[in-house]
Short mmCIF file of C-alpha atoms in Angstrom, two decimals:
data_model
loop_
_atom_site.label_atom_id
_atom_site.label_comp_id
_atom_site.label_asym_id
_atom_site.label_seq_id
_atom_site.Cartn_x
_atom_site.Cartn_y
_atom_site.Cartn_z
CA MET A 69 0.00 0.00 0.00
CA ALA A 70 2.69 2.45 1.08
CA CYS A 71 4.67 1.25 -1.91
CA PHE A 72 1.83 2.29 -4.19
CA LEU A 73 1.54 5.71 -2.56
CA ARG A 74 5.26 6.22 -3.01
CA LYS A 75 5.08 5.12 -6.65
CA ALA A 76 2.26 7.62 -7.11
CA ARG A 77 4.85 10.22 -6.09
CA LEU A 78 2.99 11.52 -3.06
CA PRO A 79 5.27 13.51 -0.74
CA ALA A 80 7.29 11.27 1.60
CA LEU A 81 5.82 13.04 4.61
CA TRP A 82 2.28 12.06 3.59
CA VAL A 83 3.23 8.46 3.03
CA GLU A 84 4.98 8.27 6.41
CA LEU A 85 2.04 9.86 8.17
CA PHE A 86 -0.26 7.40 6.48
CA CYS A 87 1.85 4.42 7.57
CA LEU A 88 2.23 5.61 11.14
CA THR A 89 -1.47 6.39 11.41
CA TYR A 90 -2.32 2.94 10.15
CA ARG A 91 0.00 1.28 12.66
CA PHE A 92 -1.17 3.41 15.57
CA ILE A 93 -4.87 2.91 14.93
CA PHE A 94 -4.27 -0.62 16.21
CA VAL A 95 -2.08 0.45 19.12
CA ILE A 96 -4.65 3.02 20.27
CA MET A 97 -7.53 0.60 19.80
CA GLU A 98 -5.72 -1.98 21.88
CA THR A 99 -5.01 0.57 24.61
CA ALA A 100 -8.64 1.70 24.62
CA GLU A 101 -9.82 -1.90 24.88
CA LYS A 102 -7.54 -2.51 27.85
CA ILE A 103 -8.71 0.62 29.66
CA TYR A 104 -12.35 -0.26 28.92
CA LEU A 105 -11.86 -3.76 30.26
CA SER A 106 -10.20 -2.57 33.44
CA GLN A 107 -12.94 0.01 33.95
CA SER A 108 -15.74 -2.50 33.43
CA ALA A 109 -14.04 -4.86 35.84
CA ARG A 110 -14.51 -2.17 38.47
CA TRP A 111 -18.18 -1.40 37.67
CA GLY A 112 -17.22 1.54 35.48
CA TYR A 113 -20.16 1.00 33.17
CA ALA A 114 -22.71 -0.29 35.65
CA SER A 115 -24.97 2.74 35.47
CA LEU A 116 -25.53 5.55 33.01
CA GLN A 117 -23.80 8.05 35.27
CA ASN A 118 -20.82 5.78 35.76
CA SER A 119 -20.63 5.18 32.03
CA TYR A 120 -20.43 8.89 31.23
CA ARG A 121 -17.72 9.44 33.77
CA SER A 122 -15.72 6.35 32.73
CA LEU A 123 -15.94 7.20 29.06
CA GLY A 124 -14.66 10.70 29.72
CA GLN A 125 -11.75 9.35 31.68
CA LEU A 126 -11.03 6.77 29.00
CA VAL A 127 -10.75 9.45 26.32
CA SER A 128 -8.51 11.69 28.40
CA VAL A 129 -6.20 8.86 29.42
CA LEU A 130 -6.03 7.73 25.82
CA LEU A 131 -4.88 11.18 24.72
CA VAL A 132 -2.16 11.34 27.33
CA ARG A 133 -0.97 7.84 26.53
CA SER A 134 -0.87 8.53 22.81
CA LEU A 135 1.31 11.56 23.44
CA TYR A 136 3.59 9.52 25.65
CA ARG A 137 3.74 6.76 23.05
CA SER A 138 4.62 9.11 20.25
CA ARG A 139 7.55 10.38 22.31
CA ALA A 140 8.72 6.87 23.13
CA LEU A 141 8.47 5.92 19.45
CA TYR A 142 10.53 8.94 18.42
CA THR A 143 13.23 7.96 20.93
CA ALA A 144 13.24 4.37 19.68
CA LEU A 145 13.47 5.52 16.07
CA LEU A 146 16.39 7.80 16.90
CA ALA A 147 18.15 4.88 18.52
CA ARG A 148 18.01 3.05 15.21
CA GLY A 149 19.51 5.88 13.22
CA TYR A 150 16.36 7.81 12.23
CA ASP A 151 17.32 11.07 10.56
CA GLY A 152 14.11 12.54 9.30
CA GLU A 153 12.93 9.91 6.89
CA LEU A 154 11.31 6.55 7.52
CA GLN A 155 13.12 4.44 4.99
CA VAL A 156 12.13 0.83 4.77
CA LEU A 157 12.77 -1.83 2.23
CA GLU A 158 9.87 -2.09 -0.19
CA GLU A 159 8.96 -5.50 -1.43
CA ARG A 160 9.55 -5.66 -5.15
CA PHE A 161 6.59 -6.51 -7.29
CA GLU A 162 7.11 -8.08 -10.68
CA VAL A 163 4.97 -7.07 -13.61
CA SER A 164 3.09 -10.28 -14.29
CA GLY A 165 1.34 -11.00 -17.56
CA LYS A 166 -1.11 -13.32 -15.84
CA ASN A 167 -2.20 -10.64 -13.40
CA TRP A 168 -2.59 -8.06 -16.14
CA ALA A 169 -4.68 -10.47 -18.18
CA PHE A 170 -6.83 -11.23 -15.14
CA ILE A 171 -7.32 -7.56 -14.27
CA THR A 172 -8.19 -6.48 -17.80
CA GLY A 173 -10.43 -9.54 -18.23
CA THR A 174 -12.38 -8.81 -15.03
CA GLY A 175 -12.56 -5.14 -15.94
CA ALA A 176 -13.95 -5.94 -19.35
CA VAL A 177 -16.60 -8.27 -17.91
CA LEU A 178 -17.67 -5.68 -15.33
CA LEU A 179 -17.79 -2.95 -17.96
CA PHE A 180 -19.89 -5.17 -20.17
CA LEU A 181 -22.27 -5.98 -17.31
CA ALA A 182 -22.59 -2.33 -16.38
CA LEU A 183 -23.38 -1.32 -19.91
CA ALA A 184 -25.72 -4.28 -20.38
CA GLY A 185 -27.62 -3.13 -17.28
CA ARG A 186 -28.28 0.20 -18.98
CA GLY A 187 -29.70 -1.55 -21.99
CA TRP A 188 -26.69 -1.31 -24.27
CA PRO A 189 -25.98 -2.82 -26.79
CA PHE A 190 -29.23 -4.71 -26.74
CA MET B 273 42.04 -2.52 29.91
CA LYS B 274 39.82 -1.56 27.02
CA TYR B 275 36.46 -0.02 27.75
CA ILE B 276 33.90 0.06 24.97
CA LEU B 277 31.41 2.24 26.84
CA GLU B 278 32.06 4.51 29.73
CA ALA B 279 30.02 7.03 31.69
CA ARG B 280 31.88 9.34 34.03
CA ASP B 281 29.92 11.10 36.72
CA VAL B 282 26.86 11.69 34.53
CA TYR B 283 24.05 13.92 35.74
CA PHE B 284 20.72 14.20 33.98
CA THR B 285 17.41 15.76 34.95
CA TYR B 286 14.34 15.40 32.74
CA PRO B 287 12.57 18.56 31.55
CA ASP B 288 9.73 17.87 33.98
CA GLY B 289 12.18 18.19 36.86
CA THR B 290 12.71 14.50 37.66
CA PRO B 291 16.38 13.95 38.44
CA ALA B 292 17.20 10.63 36.76
CA LEU B 293 20.97 10.41 37.01
CA LYS B 294 22.96 11.86 39.86
CA GLY B 295 26.57 11.18 39.13
CA ALA B 296 26.40 7.75 37.50
CA SER B 297 29.76 6.21 36.60
CA LEU B 298 30.18 2.92 34.83
CA ALA B 299 32.69 1.36 32.46
CA VAL B 300 31.97 -1.67 30.29
CA GLU B 301 34.75 -3.84 28.94
CA GLU B 302 34.53 -4.89 25.31
CA GLY B 303 33.16 -8.36 24.63
CA LYS B 304 31.69 -8.88 28.10
CA ARG B 305 28.23 -9.90 29.21
CA VAL B 306 27.14 -7.19 31.57
CA ALA B 307 24.04 -7.05 33.76
CA LEU B 308 22.68 -3.80 35.12
CA LEU B 309 20.34 -4.28 38.06
CA GLY B 310 18.26 -1.87 40.02
CA PRO B 311 14.72 -1.03 41.04
CA ASN B 312 12.26 0.82 38.83
CA GLY B 313 13.27 4.43 38.46
CA ALA B 314 16.92 3.80 39.30
CA GLY B 315 17.97 5.43 36.03
CA LYS B 316 18.89 2.35 33.99
CA THR B 317 16.99 3.38 30.87
CA THR B 318 18.15 6.99 31.14
CA LEU B 319 21.75 5.82 31.31
CA PHE B 320 21.20 3.64 28.23
CA LEU B 321 19.85 6.61 26.31
CA HIS B 322 23.13 8.41 27.03
CA PHE B 323 25.11 5.56 25.51
CA ASN B 324 23.92 6.18 21.99
CA GLY B 325 23.70 9.90 22.23
CA ILE B 326 19.93 10.34 22.48
CA LEU B 327 20.29 12.16 25.77
CA ARG B 328 23.18 14.49 26.48
CA PRO B 329 24.66 14.55 29.95
CA GLN B 330 24.07 17.85 31.72
CA LYS B 331 27.23 17.21 33.67
CA GLY B 332 29.83 14.50 33.20
CA LYS B 333 31.10 12.68 30.16
CA VAL B 334 30.26 9.64 28.07
CA PHE B 335 32.85 7.72 26.07
CA TYR B 336 32.57 5.18 23.31
CA ALA B 337 35.69 3.11 22.54
CA GLY B 338 37.83 5.66 24.36
CA GLN B 339 36.40 8.59 22.41
CA GLU B 340 34.28 11.23 24.07
CA LEU B 341 30.85 11.40 22.46
CA ARG B 342 30.34 14.23 20.01
CA TYR B 343 26.84 15.25 19.13
CA ASP B 344 27.20 16.09 15.46
CA ARG B 345 25.25 14.16 12.84
CA ARG B 346 28.08 12.07 11.52
CA PHE B 347 29.34 10.91 14.86
CA LEU B 348 25.85 10.09 16.10
CA LYS B 349 25.04 8.12 12.98
CA GLN B 350 28.12 5.95 13.41
CA LEU B 351 27.50 5.62 17.15
CA ARG B 352 23.89 4.53 16.71
CA ARG B 353 24.98 1.91 14.24
CA GLU B 354 27.43 0.44 16.72
CA VAL B 355 25.42 0.77 19.92
CA GLY B 356 21.99 -0.79 19.51
CA ILE B 357 19.23 -0.41 22.11
CA VAL B 358 16.21 -2.68 22.43
CA PHE B 359 13.55 -0.98 24.51
CA GLN B 360 11.34 -2.62 27.07
CA ASP B 361 7.96 -1.87 25.53
CA PRO B 362 7.83 -3.30 22.00
CA ASP B 363 4.83 -1.17 21.05
CA SER B 364 6.90 1.95 21.46
CA GLN B 365 9.49 0.66 19.03
CA LEU B 366 7.44 -0.91 16.26
CA PHE B 367 6.29 1.68 13.75
CA SER B 368 5.68 -0.32 10.63
CA ALA B 369 2.73 -2.52 9.85
CA SER B 370 4.92 -5.18 8.28
CA VAL B 371 7.52 -7.25 10.11
CA PHE B 372 9.94 -7.33 7.20
CA GLN B 373 9.84 -3.56 6.72
CA GLU B 374 10.18 -2.98 10.45
CA VAL B 375 13.38 -5.00 10.57
CA SER B 376 14.73 -3.32 7.44
CA PHE B 377 14.48 0.17 8.94
CA GLY B 378 17.84 0.13 10.73
CA PRO B 379 19.98 -1.22 7.86
CA MET B 380 18.19 1.12 5.40
CA ASN B 381 19.23 4.07 7.55
CA LEU B 382 22.82 2.95 7.18
CA GLY B 383 22.46 3.54 3.46
CA LEU B 384 23.43 0.00 2.48
CA PRO B 385 22.64 -1.45 -0.95
CA ARG B 386 19.39 -3.36 -1.30
CA GLU B 387 20.95 -6.85 -1.48
CA GLU B 388 22.95 -6.18 1.67
CA VAL B 389 19.82 -5.00 3.51
CA VAL B 390 17.90 -8.11 2.47
CA ARG B 391 20.75 -10.31 3.70
CA LEU B 392 20.97 -8.53 7.07
CA VAL B 393 17.21 -8.65 7.56
CA GLU B 394 17.02 -12.35 6.73
CA GLU B 395 19.91 -13.09 9.08
CA ALA B 396 18.36 -11.14 11.95
CA MET B 397 14.97 -12.79 11.44
CA GLU B 398 16.61 -16.18 11.40
CA ALA B 399 18.52 -15.50 14.62
CA THR B 400 15.38 -14.40 16.46
CA GLU B 401 13.25 -17.14 14.88
CA ILE B 402 10.70 -14.83 13.33
CA SER B 403 11.26 -15.78 9.68
CA ALA B 404 7.78 -17.32 9.59
CA LEU B 405 6.24 -14.00 10.64
CA ARG B 406 7.78 -11.90 7.88
CA ASP B 407 4.53 -11.04 6.12
CA LYS B 408 2.39 -10.79 9.22
CA PRO B 409 1.08 -7.37 10.22
CA THR B 410 2.72 -6.24 13.46
CA HIS B 411 -0.61 -5.62 15.24
CA LEU B 412 -1.50 -9.30 15.01
CA LEU B 413 1.66 -10.47 16.79
CA SER B 414 1.73 -11.66 20.37
CA TYR B 415 3.74 -9.78 22.97
CA GLY B 416 6.64 -12.20 22.80
CA GLN B 417 6.69 -12.09 19.02
CA LYS B 418 6.70 -8.29 19.05
CA LYS B 419 9.58 -8.37 21.45
CA ARG B 420 11.58 -10.61 19.13
CA VAL B 421 10.77 -8.39 16.13
CA CYS B 422 12.19 -5.41 18.07
CA LEU B 423 15.32 -7.36 18.83
CA ALA B 424 15.66 -8.36 15.17
CA GLY B 425 15.28 -4.72 14.15
CA VAL B 426 18.32 -3.84 16.21
CA LEU B 427 20.35 -6.97 15.40
CA ALA B 428 19.96 -6.26 11.70
CA MET B 429 22.29 -3.28 12.17
CA LYS B 430 25.03 -5.61 13.46
CA PRO B 431 25.83 -3.53 16.53
CA ARG B 432 29.11 -3.91 18.39
CA VAL B 433 27.30 -3.30 21.65
CA LEU B 434 23.79 -4.60 22.21
CA ILE B 435 21.84 -2.98 25.04
CA CYS B 436 18.57 -4.61 26.09
CA ASP B 437 16.09 -3.20 28.54
CA GLU B 438 14.31 -6.06 30.33
CA PRO B 439 14.57 -8.49 27.42
CA THR B 440 12.89 -11.40 29.19
CA ALA B 441 10.14 -9.51 31.04
CA GLY B 442 6.77 -10.80 29.91
CA LEU B 443 8.17 -13.70 27.92
CA ASP B 444 7.30 -17.30 28.65
CA PRO B 445 10.21 -19.42 29.93
CA LYS B 446 10.82 -21.08 26.57
CA TYR B 447 11.33 -17.81 24.69
CA ALA B 448 13.20 -16.25 27.58
CA ARG B 449 15.60 -19.20 27.35
CA GLN B 450 15.89 -18.76 23.58
CA ILE B 451 16.67 -15.06 23.91
CA MET B 452 19.35 -15.77 26.50
CA ASP B 453 20.85 -18.41 24.18
CA LEU B 454 20.86 -15.85 21.40
CA PHE B 455 22.71 -13.40 23.63
CA ASP B 456 25.28 -16.08 24.36
CA ARG B 457 25.75 -16.70 20.64
CA LEU B 458 26.26 -12.98 20.04
CA HIS B 459 28.68 -12.86 22.94
CA ARG B 460 30.74 -15.68 21.42
CA LYS B 461 30.94 -13.70 18.18
CA GLY B 462 32.43 -10.80 20.12
CA THR B 463 29.41 -8.57 20.70
CA THR B 464 29.28 -6.76 24.02
CA VAL B 465 25.86 -7.44 25.55
CA ILE B 466 24.38 -5.26 28.30
CA LEU B 467 21.12 -6.24 29.96
CA ALA B 468 18.98 -4.29 32.37
CA THR B 469 16.91 -6.60 34.50
CA HIS B 470 15.20 -7.19 37.84
CA ASP B 471 15.74 -10.90 37.57
CA VAL B 472 18.63 -11.58 39.94
CA ASP B 473 18.71 -15.32 39.23
CA LEU B 474 19.06 -14.69 35.51
CA ALA B 475 21.70 -11.97 35.90
CA TYR B 476 23.66 -14.03 38.40
CA ALA B 477 23.86 -17.09 36.18
CA TRP B 478 24.52 -15.22 32.95
CA ALA B 479 26.65 -12.14 33.50
CA ASP B 480 30.43 -11.78 33.45
CA TYR B 481 30.13 -8.58 35.40
CA ALA B 482 27.28 -6.86 37.23
CA TYR B 483 26.39 -3.28 38.10
CA PHE B 484 23.80 -2.13 40.60
CA MET B 485 22.01 1.17 40.30
CA ASP B 486 19.88 3.02 42.76
CA GLY B 487 18.68 6.61 42.87
CA GLY B 488 20.54 7.63 39.72
CA ARG B 489 23.91 6.31 40.81
CA VAL B 490 25.89 3.14 40.36
CA VAL B 491 26.05 1.83 43.91
CA GLY B 492 27.85 -1.45 43.41
CA GLU B 493 29.73 -3.50 40.84
CA GLY B 494 31.80 -6.61 40.59
CA LEU B 495 31.99 -10.22 39.55
CA PRO B 496 28.65 -11.98 40.08
CA GLN B 497 30.05 -14.51 42.54
CA ASP B 498 31.17 -11.61 44.75
CA VAL B 499 28.55 -8.87 44.47
CA PHE B 500 25.51 -11.12 44.62
CA ARG B 501 26.57 -12.28 48.06
CA ASP B 502 26.39 -8.74 49.39
CA ALA B 503 22.96 -8.89 51.01
CA ARG B 504 23.05 -5.29 52.14
CA LEU B 505 23.82 -3.97 48.65
CA LEU B 506 21.03 -6.02 47.11
CA GLU B 507 18.55 -4.96 49.74
CA SER B 508 19.39 -1.30 49.22
CA CYS B 509 18.48 -1.82 45.55
CA SER B 510 15.17 -3.50 46.48
CA LEU B 511 16.48 -6.80 45.16
CA ALA B 512 16.78 -10.23 46.74
CA ARG B 513 19.75 -12.55 46.56
CA PRO B 514 19.69 -15.24 43.85
CA TRP B 515 18.35 -18.53 45.21
CA LEU B 516 21.62 -20.30 44.40
CA VAL B 517 23.50 -17.82 46.58
CA GLU B 518 20.90 -18.07 49.37
CA PHE B 519 21.21 -21.83 49.28
CA TYR B 520 25.01 -21.68 49.25
CA GLU B 521 25.10 -19.30 52.20
CA LEU B 522 22.71 -21.52 54.11
CA CYS B 523 24.91 -24.54 53.46
CA ARG B 524 27.98 -22.65 54.60
CA HIS B 525 26.20 -21.40 57.66
CA MET B 526 25.27 -24.94 58.61
CA GLY B 527 28.86 -25.97 58.05
CA TRP B 528 28.02 -28.32 55.18
CA LEU B 529 30.39 -26.62 52.78
CA GLY B 530 34.08 -25.89 52.99
CA GLU B 531 35.14 -22.25 53.29
CA ASP B 532 37.11 -22.38 50.06
CA LEU B 533 34.24 -23.33 47.74
CA LEU B 534 32.82 -20.62 45.47
CA PRO B 535 29.05 -20.27 45.19
CA PRO B 536 27.58 -22.25 42.27
CA ARG B 537 26.58 -20.15 39.24
CA SER B 538 24.02 -22.54 37.81
CA MET B 539 22.12 -25.75 38.44
CA GLU B 540 24.95 -27.64 36.71
CA ASP B 541 27.46 -26.09 39.11
CA LEU B 542 25.27 -27.09 42.01
CA TYR B 543 25.09 -30.70 40.83
CA ARG B 544 28.84 -30.76 40.40
CA LEU B 545 29.26 -29.35 43.88
CA ALA B 546 26.90 -31.95 45.30
CA GLY B 547 28.78 -34.73 43.53
CA GLY B 548 32.27 -33.44 44.33
CA GLU B 549 34.41 -33.47 47.44
CA GLY B 550 32.53 -30.68 49.23
CA GLY B 551 29.24 -32.10 48.04
CA ARG B 552 29.64 -35.49 49.72
CA HIS B 553 30.40 -33.67 52.88
CA PHE B 554 27.33 -31.53 52.35
CA PHE B 555 25.00 -34.48 51.93
CA LYS B 556 26.37 -36.24 54.96
CA GLY B 557 26.03 -33.07 56.97
CA ALA B 558 22.51 -32.56 55.79
CA GLY B 559 21.60 -36.11 56.83
CA GLN B 560 22.96 -35.66 60.33
CA ASN B 561 21.11 -32.42 60.91
CA LYS B 562 17.87 -33.90 59.55
CA CYS B 563 17.01 -30.77 57.65
CA GLY B 564 17.88 -28.87 54.47
#
């Protein structure tokens, strides 16, 4: 995915942001799940009032933790020689005749079906 | 004597006012297995961050291979290639969604040619036994797997000094064993390995030399068979003595062991001791006292 974005010549900063966001969606979700679980284990969502309060706390803690995590990540990246650009090795994809044939074939069928649905060429 | 890493009287206070290091001094010999022990908040991680130039001492000096650290780009780049740090929390180190790309980050930063990077990545994944995970997204890995991916990411840079913060914390015994075996292999190839840990039994059996930190200072150091017997030192660092040492001291106290015997470093040592000259004496003694 990132490889495609890079090939499309989007600025490196965008691509990096995209990759980091993708990775951290999962980290943040996992953190939120853990906080939610630990809150529910202590009757955090037992009543409506509790739920409001717990949810508020969850969001604020999540923000603080995300900030902390971003700092820790920056430190860890520096330790591995980060100097402003997230360079990783892209997998190389070969141009494959089979794939091209499959893609154009499917495309043609879909196009035909779409047109046929509109009453053309019949 | 040749020191690969040295900190001389280093002071560091975090921007929020927490004093983390208050005159820490430590010197690591090249090619040794070194354990750094101390309670939470003793300053172990902060000291590590000084060793590859991420933090700058506010007072004191840090040396790498006899050279005082300079903080220009070129020097830091070289330093960070040669001193690798594996952090305790894998989620703060992993940034990529793919294992292969994650591991390739370090060698790519070194500006190596593609083939070389692929070779280093493969080698590191092999050594940490994560080759099967190469195409897995990092968020689907277990904690132990993440930890090994982090280690691979640092190993792929072929560091001369490997620093690991709590490498076995949170791992099951099998993988903890494997990681320790890996450290031993690296040690045999000449890598200097430094571990921070709370696990006194592990440090005692593994290390060539041990340091103890407390309150931002190095409060004790020495050969494991000497320092780990110092109950007062260990207690001041909120640590307990390794069970092998406890057992040895008990045996000596009961008069089951000769004065000249050194404490056993491992289970194998203990068996040998039990089977040897002092050991026969020990078993007889234990029988007579009807305890132990």
